[in-house]
CSV table of C-alpha atoms and ligand atoms in Angstrom, one decimal:
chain,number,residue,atom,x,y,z
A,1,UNK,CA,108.1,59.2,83.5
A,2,UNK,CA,109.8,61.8,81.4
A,3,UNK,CA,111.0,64.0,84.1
A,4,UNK,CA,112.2,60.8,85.9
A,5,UNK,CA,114.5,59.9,82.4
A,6,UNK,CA,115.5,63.6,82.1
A,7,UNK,CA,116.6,63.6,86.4
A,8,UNK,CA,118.6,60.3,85.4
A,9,UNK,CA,120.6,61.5,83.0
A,10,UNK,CA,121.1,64.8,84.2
A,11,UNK,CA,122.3,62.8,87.2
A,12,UNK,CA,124.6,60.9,84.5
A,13,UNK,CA,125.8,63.7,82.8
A,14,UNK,CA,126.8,65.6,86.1
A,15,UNK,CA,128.6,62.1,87.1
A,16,UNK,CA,130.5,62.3,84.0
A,17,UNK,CA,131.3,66.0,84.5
A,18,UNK,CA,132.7,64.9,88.1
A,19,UNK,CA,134.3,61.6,87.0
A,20,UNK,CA,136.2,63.8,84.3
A,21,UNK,CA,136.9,66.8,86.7
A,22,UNK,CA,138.6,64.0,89.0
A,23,UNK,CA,140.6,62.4,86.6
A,24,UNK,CA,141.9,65.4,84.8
A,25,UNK,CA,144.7,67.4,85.9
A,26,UNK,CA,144.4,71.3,85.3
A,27,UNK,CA,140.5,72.9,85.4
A,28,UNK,CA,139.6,76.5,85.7
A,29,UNK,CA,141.8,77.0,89.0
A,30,UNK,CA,144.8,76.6,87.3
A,31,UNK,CA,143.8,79.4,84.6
A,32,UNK,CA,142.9,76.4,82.3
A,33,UNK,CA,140.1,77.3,79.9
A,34,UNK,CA,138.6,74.2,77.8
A,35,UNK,CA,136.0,75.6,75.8
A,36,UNK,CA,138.5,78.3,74.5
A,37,UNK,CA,140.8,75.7,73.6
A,38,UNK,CA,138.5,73.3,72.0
A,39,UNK,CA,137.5,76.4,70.2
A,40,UNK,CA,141.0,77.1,68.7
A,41,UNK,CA,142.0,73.3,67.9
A,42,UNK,CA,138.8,72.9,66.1
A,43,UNK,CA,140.2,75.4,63.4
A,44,UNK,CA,143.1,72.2,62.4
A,45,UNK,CA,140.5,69.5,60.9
A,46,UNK,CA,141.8,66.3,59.4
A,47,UNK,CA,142.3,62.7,60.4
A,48,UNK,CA,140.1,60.7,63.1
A,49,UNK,CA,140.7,58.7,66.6
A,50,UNK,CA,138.3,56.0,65.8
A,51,UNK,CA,137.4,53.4,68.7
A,52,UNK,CA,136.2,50.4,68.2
A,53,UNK,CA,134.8,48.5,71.8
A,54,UNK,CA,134.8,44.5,71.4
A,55,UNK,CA,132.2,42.7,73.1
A,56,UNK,CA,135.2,41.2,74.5
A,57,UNK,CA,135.9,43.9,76.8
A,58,UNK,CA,138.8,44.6,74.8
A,59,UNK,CA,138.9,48.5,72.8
A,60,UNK,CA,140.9,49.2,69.6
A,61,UNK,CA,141.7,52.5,69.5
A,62,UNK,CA,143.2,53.9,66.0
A,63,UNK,CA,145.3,57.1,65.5
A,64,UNK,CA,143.7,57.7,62.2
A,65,UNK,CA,145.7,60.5,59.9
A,66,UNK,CA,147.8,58.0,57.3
A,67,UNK,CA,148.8,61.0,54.6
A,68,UNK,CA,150.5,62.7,57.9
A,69,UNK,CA,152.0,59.6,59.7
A,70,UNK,CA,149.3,59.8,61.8
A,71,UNK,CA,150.0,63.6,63.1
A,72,UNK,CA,147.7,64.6,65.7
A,73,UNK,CA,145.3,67.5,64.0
A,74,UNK,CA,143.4,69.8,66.1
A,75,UNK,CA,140.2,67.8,65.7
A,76,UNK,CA,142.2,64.6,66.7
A,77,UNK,CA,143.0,66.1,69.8
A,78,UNK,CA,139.5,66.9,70.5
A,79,UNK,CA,138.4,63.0,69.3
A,80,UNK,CA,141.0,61.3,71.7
A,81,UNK,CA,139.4,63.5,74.5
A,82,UNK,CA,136.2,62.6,73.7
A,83,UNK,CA,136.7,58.5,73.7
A,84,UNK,CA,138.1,59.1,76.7
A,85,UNK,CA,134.6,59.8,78.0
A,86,UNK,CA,133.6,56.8,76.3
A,87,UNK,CA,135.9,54.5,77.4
A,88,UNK,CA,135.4,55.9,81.5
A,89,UNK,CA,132.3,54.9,80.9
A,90,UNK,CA,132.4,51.6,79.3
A,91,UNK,CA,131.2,49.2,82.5
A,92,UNK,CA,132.3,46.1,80.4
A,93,UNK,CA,135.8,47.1,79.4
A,94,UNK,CA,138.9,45.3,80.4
A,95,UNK,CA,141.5,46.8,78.0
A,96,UNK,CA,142.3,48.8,75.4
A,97,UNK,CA,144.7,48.8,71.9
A,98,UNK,CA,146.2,52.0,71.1
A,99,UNK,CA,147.4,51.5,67.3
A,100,UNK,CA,148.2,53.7,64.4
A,101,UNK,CA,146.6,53.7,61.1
A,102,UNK,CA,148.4,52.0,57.9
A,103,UNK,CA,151.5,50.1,60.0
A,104,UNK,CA,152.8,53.5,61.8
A,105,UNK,CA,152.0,54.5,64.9
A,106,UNK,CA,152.2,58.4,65.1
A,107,UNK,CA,154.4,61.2,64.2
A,108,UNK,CA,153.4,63.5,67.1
A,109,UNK,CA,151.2,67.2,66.9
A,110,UNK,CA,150.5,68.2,63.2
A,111,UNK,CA,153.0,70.3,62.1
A,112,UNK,CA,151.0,72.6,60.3
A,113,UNK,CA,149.0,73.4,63.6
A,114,UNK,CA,151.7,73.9,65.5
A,115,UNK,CA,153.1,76.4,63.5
A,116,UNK,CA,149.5,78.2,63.7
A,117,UNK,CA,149.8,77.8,67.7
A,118,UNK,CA,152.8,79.4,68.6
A,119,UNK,CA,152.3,82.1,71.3
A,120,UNK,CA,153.4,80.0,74.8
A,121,UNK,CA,150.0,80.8,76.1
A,122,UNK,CA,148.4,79.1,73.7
A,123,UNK,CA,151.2,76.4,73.7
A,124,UNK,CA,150.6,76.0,77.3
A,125,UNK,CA,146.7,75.5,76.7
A,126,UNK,CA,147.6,72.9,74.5
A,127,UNK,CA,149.8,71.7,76.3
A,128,UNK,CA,147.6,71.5,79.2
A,129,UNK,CA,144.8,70.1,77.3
A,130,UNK,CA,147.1,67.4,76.0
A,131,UNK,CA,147.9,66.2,79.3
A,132,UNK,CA,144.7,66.1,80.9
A,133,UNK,CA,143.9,63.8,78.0
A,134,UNK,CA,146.7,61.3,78.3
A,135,UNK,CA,146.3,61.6,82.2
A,136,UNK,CA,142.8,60.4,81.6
A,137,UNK,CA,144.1,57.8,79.1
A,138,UNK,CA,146.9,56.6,81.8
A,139,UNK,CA,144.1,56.2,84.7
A,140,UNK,CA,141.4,54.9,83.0
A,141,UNK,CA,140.2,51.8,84.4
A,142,UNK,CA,141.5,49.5,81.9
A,143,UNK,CA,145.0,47.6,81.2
A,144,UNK,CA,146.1,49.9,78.1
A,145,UNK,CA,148.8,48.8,75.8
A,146,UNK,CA,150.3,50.8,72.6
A,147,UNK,CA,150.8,48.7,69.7
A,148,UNK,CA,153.7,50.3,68.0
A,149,UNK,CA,154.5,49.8,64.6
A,150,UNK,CA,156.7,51.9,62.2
A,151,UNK,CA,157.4,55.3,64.0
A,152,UNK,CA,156.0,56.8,67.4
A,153,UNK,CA,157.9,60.4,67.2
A,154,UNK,CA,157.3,63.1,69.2
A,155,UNK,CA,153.8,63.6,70.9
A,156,UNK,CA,153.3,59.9,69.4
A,157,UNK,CA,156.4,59.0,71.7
A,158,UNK,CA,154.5,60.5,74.4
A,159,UNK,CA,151.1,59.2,73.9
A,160,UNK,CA,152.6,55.4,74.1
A,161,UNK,CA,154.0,56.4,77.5
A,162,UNK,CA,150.4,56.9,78.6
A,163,UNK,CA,149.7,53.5,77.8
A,164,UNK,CA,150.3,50.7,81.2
A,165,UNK,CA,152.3,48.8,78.3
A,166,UNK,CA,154.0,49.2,74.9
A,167,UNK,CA,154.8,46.2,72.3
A,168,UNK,CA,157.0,47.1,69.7
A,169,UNK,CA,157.0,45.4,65.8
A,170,UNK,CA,159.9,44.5,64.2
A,171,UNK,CA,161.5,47.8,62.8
A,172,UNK,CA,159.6,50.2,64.5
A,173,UNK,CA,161.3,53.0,66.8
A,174,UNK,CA,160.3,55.7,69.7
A,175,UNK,CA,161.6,58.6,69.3
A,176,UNK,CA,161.7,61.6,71.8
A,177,UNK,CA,162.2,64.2,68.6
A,178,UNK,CA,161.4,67.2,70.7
A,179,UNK,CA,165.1,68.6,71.7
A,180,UNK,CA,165.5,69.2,67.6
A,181,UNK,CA,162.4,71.1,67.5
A,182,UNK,CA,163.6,73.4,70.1
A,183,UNK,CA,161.1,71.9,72.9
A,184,UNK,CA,161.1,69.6,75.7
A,185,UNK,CA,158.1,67.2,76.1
A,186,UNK,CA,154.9,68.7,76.9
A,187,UNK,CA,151.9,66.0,76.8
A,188,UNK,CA,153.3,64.5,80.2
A,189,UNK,CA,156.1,62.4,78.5
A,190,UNK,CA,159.1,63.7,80.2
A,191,UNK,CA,157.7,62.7,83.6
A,192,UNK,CA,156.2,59.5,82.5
A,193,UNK,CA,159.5,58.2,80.7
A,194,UNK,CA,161.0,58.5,84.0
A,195,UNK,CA,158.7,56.9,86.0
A,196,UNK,CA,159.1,54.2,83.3
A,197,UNK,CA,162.8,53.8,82.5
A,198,UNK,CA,164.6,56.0,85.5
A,199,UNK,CA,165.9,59.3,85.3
A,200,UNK,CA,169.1,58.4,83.7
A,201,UNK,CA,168.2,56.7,80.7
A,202,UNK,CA,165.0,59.2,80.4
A,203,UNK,CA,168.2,61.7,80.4
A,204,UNK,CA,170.1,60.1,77.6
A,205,UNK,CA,166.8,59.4,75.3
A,206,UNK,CA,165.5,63.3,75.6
A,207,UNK,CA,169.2,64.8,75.3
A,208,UNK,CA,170.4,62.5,72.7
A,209,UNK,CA,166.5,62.4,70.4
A,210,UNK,CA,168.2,58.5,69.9
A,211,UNK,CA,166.3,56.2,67.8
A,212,UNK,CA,164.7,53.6,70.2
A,213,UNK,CA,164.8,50.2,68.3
A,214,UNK,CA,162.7,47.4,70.0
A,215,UNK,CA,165.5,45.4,71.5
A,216,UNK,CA,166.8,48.0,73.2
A,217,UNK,CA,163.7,49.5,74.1
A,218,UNK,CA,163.2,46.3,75.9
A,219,UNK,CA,166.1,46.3,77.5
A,220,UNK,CA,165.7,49.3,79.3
A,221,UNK,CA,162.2,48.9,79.9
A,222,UNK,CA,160.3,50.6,77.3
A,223,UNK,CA,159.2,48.0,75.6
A,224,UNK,CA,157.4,44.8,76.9
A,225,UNK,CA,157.6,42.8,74.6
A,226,UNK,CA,159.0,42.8,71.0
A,227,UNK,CA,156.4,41.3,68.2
A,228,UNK,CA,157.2,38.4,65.3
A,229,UNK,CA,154.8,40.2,62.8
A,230,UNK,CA,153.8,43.3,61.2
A,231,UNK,CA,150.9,44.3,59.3
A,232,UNK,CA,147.5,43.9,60.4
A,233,UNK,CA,148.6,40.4,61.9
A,234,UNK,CA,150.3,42.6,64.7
A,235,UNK,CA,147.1,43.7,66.1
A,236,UNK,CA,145.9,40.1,66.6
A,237,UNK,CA,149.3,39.3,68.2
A,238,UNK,CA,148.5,42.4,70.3
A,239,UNK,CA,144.9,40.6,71.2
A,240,UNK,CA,146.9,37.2,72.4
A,241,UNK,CA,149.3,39.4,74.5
A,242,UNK,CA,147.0,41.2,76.4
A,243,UNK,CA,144.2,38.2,77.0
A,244,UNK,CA,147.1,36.4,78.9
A,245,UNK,CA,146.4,40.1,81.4
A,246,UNK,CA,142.2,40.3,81.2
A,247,UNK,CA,141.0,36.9,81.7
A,248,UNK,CA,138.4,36.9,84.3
A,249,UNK,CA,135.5,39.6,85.0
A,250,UNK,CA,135.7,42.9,84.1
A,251,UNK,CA,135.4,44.2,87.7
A,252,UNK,CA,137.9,42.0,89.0
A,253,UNK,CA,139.6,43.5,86.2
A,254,UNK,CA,139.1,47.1,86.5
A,255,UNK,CA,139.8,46.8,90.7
A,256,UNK,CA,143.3,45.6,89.9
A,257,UNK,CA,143.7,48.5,87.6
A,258,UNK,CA,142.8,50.8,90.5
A,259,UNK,CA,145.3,49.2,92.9
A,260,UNK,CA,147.8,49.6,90.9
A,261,UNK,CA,147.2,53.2,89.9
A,262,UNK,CA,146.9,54.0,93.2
A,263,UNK,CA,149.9,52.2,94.3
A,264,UNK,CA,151.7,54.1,91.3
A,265,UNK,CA,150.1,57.7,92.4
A,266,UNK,CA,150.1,58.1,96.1
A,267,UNK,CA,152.1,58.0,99.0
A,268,UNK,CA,152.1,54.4,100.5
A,269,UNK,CA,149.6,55.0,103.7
A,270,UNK,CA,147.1,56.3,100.9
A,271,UNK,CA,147.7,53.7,98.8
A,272,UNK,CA,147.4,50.9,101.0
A,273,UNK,CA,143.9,52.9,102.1
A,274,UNK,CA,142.4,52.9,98.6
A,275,UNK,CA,143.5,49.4,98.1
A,276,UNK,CA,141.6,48.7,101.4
A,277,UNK,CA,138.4,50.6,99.4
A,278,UNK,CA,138.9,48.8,96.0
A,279,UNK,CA,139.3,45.1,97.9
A,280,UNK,CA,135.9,46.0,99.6
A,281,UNK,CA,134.3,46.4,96.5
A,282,UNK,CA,135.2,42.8,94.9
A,283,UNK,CA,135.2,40.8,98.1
A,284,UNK,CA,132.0,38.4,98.3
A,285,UNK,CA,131.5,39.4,94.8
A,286,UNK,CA,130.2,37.5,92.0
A,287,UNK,CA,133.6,36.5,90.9
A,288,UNK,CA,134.7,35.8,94.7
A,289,UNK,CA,131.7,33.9,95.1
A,290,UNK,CA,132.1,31.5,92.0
A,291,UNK,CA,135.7,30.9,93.1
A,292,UNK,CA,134.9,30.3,96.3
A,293,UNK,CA,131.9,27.7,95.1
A,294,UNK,CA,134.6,25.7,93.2
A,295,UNK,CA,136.9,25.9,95.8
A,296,UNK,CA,139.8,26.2,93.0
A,297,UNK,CA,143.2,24.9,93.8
A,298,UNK,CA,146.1,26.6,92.1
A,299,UNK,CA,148.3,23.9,91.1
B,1,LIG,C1,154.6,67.9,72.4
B,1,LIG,C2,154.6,67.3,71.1
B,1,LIG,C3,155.3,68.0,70.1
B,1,LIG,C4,154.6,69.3,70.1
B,1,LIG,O1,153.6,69.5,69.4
B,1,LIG,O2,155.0,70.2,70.8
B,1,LIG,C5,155.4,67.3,68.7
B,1,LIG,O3,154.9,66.3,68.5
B,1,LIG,S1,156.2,68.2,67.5
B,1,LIG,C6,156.1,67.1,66.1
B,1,LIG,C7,157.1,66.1,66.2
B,1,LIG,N1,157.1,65.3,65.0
B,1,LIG,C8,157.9,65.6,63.9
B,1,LIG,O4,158.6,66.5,63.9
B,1,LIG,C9,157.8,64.6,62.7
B,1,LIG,C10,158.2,65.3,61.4
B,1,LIG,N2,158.2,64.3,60.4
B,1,LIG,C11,159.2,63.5,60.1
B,1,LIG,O5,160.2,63.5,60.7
B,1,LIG,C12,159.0,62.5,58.9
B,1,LIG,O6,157.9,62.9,58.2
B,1,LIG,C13,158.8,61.1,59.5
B,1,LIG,C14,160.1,60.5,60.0
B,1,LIG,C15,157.6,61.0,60.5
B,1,LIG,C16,158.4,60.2,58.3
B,1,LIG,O7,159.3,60.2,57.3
B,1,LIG,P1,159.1,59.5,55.9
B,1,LIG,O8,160.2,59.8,55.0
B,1,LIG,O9,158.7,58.0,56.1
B,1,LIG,O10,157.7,60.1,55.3
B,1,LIG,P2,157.4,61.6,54.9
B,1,LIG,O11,158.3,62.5,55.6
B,1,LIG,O12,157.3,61.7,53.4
B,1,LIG,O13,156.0,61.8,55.5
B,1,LIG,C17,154.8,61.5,54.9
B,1,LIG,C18,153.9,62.7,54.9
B,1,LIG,O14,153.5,62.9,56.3
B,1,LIG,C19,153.7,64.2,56.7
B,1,LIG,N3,154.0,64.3,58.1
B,1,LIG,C20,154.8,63.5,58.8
B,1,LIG,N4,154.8,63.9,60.1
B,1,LIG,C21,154.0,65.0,60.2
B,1,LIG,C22,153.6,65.8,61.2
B,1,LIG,N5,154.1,65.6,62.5
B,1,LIG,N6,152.8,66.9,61.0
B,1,LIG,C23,152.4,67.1,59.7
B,1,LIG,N7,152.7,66.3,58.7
B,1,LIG,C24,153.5,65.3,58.9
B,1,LIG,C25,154.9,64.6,55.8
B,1,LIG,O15,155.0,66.0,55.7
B,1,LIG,C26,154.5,64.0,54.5
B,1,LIG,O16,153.5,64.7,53.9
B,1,LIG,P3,153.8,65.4,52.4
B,1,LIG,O17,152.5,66.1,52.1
B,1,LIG,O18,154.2,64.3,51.5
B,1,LIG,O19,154.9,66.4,52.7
């Protein structure tokens, strides 16, 4: 019996090892070294990425660092990693809140580590740690929306371009900072901003470190949808928006997430492959099956 438990989650933990290998974008073949990383950011404690999983199917996740604006501290990074595991694993899920603390979403990497980790090679590990992360985040199997209120500067620009969604509150602003600290976007932003808004207005944003208000982030596509309220009531209005997106099962759910990430990823002959795969996996399935049994009309 134990050696049966231990087999399983060995089994589990080698799945997660694989699932995570998979969905990340740099591993040891590309000179990328985790541990010594983890190692290094774990010296820059402060703040917390807390999750909180509804039995909704719906996760809250809070950027937690309020005296910093929410700046991402070394141990932050290492958190957001972490419930990325969680949420990969989270059979139930459907979506996911990405929020800041105290009405402001985030104000990018923590300063203070920065300055401490400011050799390029260990900028690039970061850097490379920060992307598997938010690739993870972008491809997890849930619709993901950032809920941003007050400021998202910098890294906290990028992480809401890791989201599938972003609502803005009244006042709030994205702001690609990096050109006046003498950088370009390293978490993935640059690349995702395009993919998101085009490469001419991705231009003007990075070259110009313009203040993004929410009605002209929805204009050009930024935004989805700019919200009547701030405070905590924004995070329920958050909740309304998204339901209108996760009503149903959570695989029926989480199948049309991986259509669409692999419609977004690959080539068009792939694509239309996987969505072959995916459609095999929810056809004649319990939620097929119930449709079918009250042979629903769509009026
Ligand atoms: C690839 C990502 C990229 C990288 O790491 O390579 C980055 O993300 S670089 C970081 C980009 N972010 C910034 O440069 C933000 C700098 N901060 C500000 O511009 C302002 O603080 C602002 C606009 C966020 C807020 O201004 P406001 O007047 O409303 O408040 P305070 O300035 O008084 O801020 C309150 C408190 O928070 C501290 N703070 C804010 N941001 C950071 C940060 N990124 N790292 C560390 N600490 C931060 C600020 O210093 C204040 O603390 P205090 O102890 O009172 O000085």
């Amino acid at each position: 019996m134990a050696i049966s438990v231990w087999r399983c989650s060995l089994t589990r933990v080698r799945a997660m090892w694989l699932n995570k290998r998979c969905l990340s974008l740099y591993n040891s073949s590309h000179g990328f070294n985790e541990t010594e990383i983890k190692e290094k950011l774990a010296n820059f404690p402060g703040g917390s990425v807390d999750l909180t999983k509804g039995a909704n199917g719906i996760a809250e996740l809070c950027v937690n660092n309020s005296s910093r604006m929410n700046a991402f501290t070394g141990t932050m990074m290492i958190q957001l990693e972490e419930q990325m595991s969680e949420l990969e694993s989270w059979q139930d899920g459907k979506g996911l809140i990405v929020y800041g603390a105290g009405n402001t979403f985030c104000s990018g990497s923590d300063l203070k580590a920065v300055k401490a980790i400011s050799s390029p090679q260990e900028g690039i590990m970061m850097c490379m740690f920060m992307q598997n992360t938010l690739t993870r985040l972008q491809r997890l199997p849930l619709i993901s929306v950032a809920l941003v209120q007050g400021k998202a500067l910098g890294g906290g620009s990028e992480l809401c371009t890791a989201c599938d969604f972003r609502l803005m509150a009244p006042e709030s602003e994205i702001r690609f900072v990096h050109k006046q600290m003498g950088l370009v976007p390293g978490w993935g932003g640059a690349a995702r901003l395009i993919h998101l808004i085009g490469s001419r207005n991705a231009f003007k944003l990075l070259s110009s470190t313009a203040k993004v208000d929410p009605e002209y982030a929805l204009k050009i596509g930024l935004a989805d949808e700019v919200l009547n309220c701030v405070d905590d009531r924004s995070l329920e209005e958050a909740h309304k928006w998204l339901s209108t997106y996760t009503k149903g099962s959570p695989a029926v759910n989480r199948a049309l997430k991986k259509v669409i990430l692999s419609g977004r990823e690959q080539k068009l002959e792939d694509a239309l492959r996987t969505e072959k795969d995916i459609f095999g996996t929810v056809w004649g399935g319990p939620a097929n099956l119930e449709a079918l049994s009250k042979a629903a009309k769509h009026k």
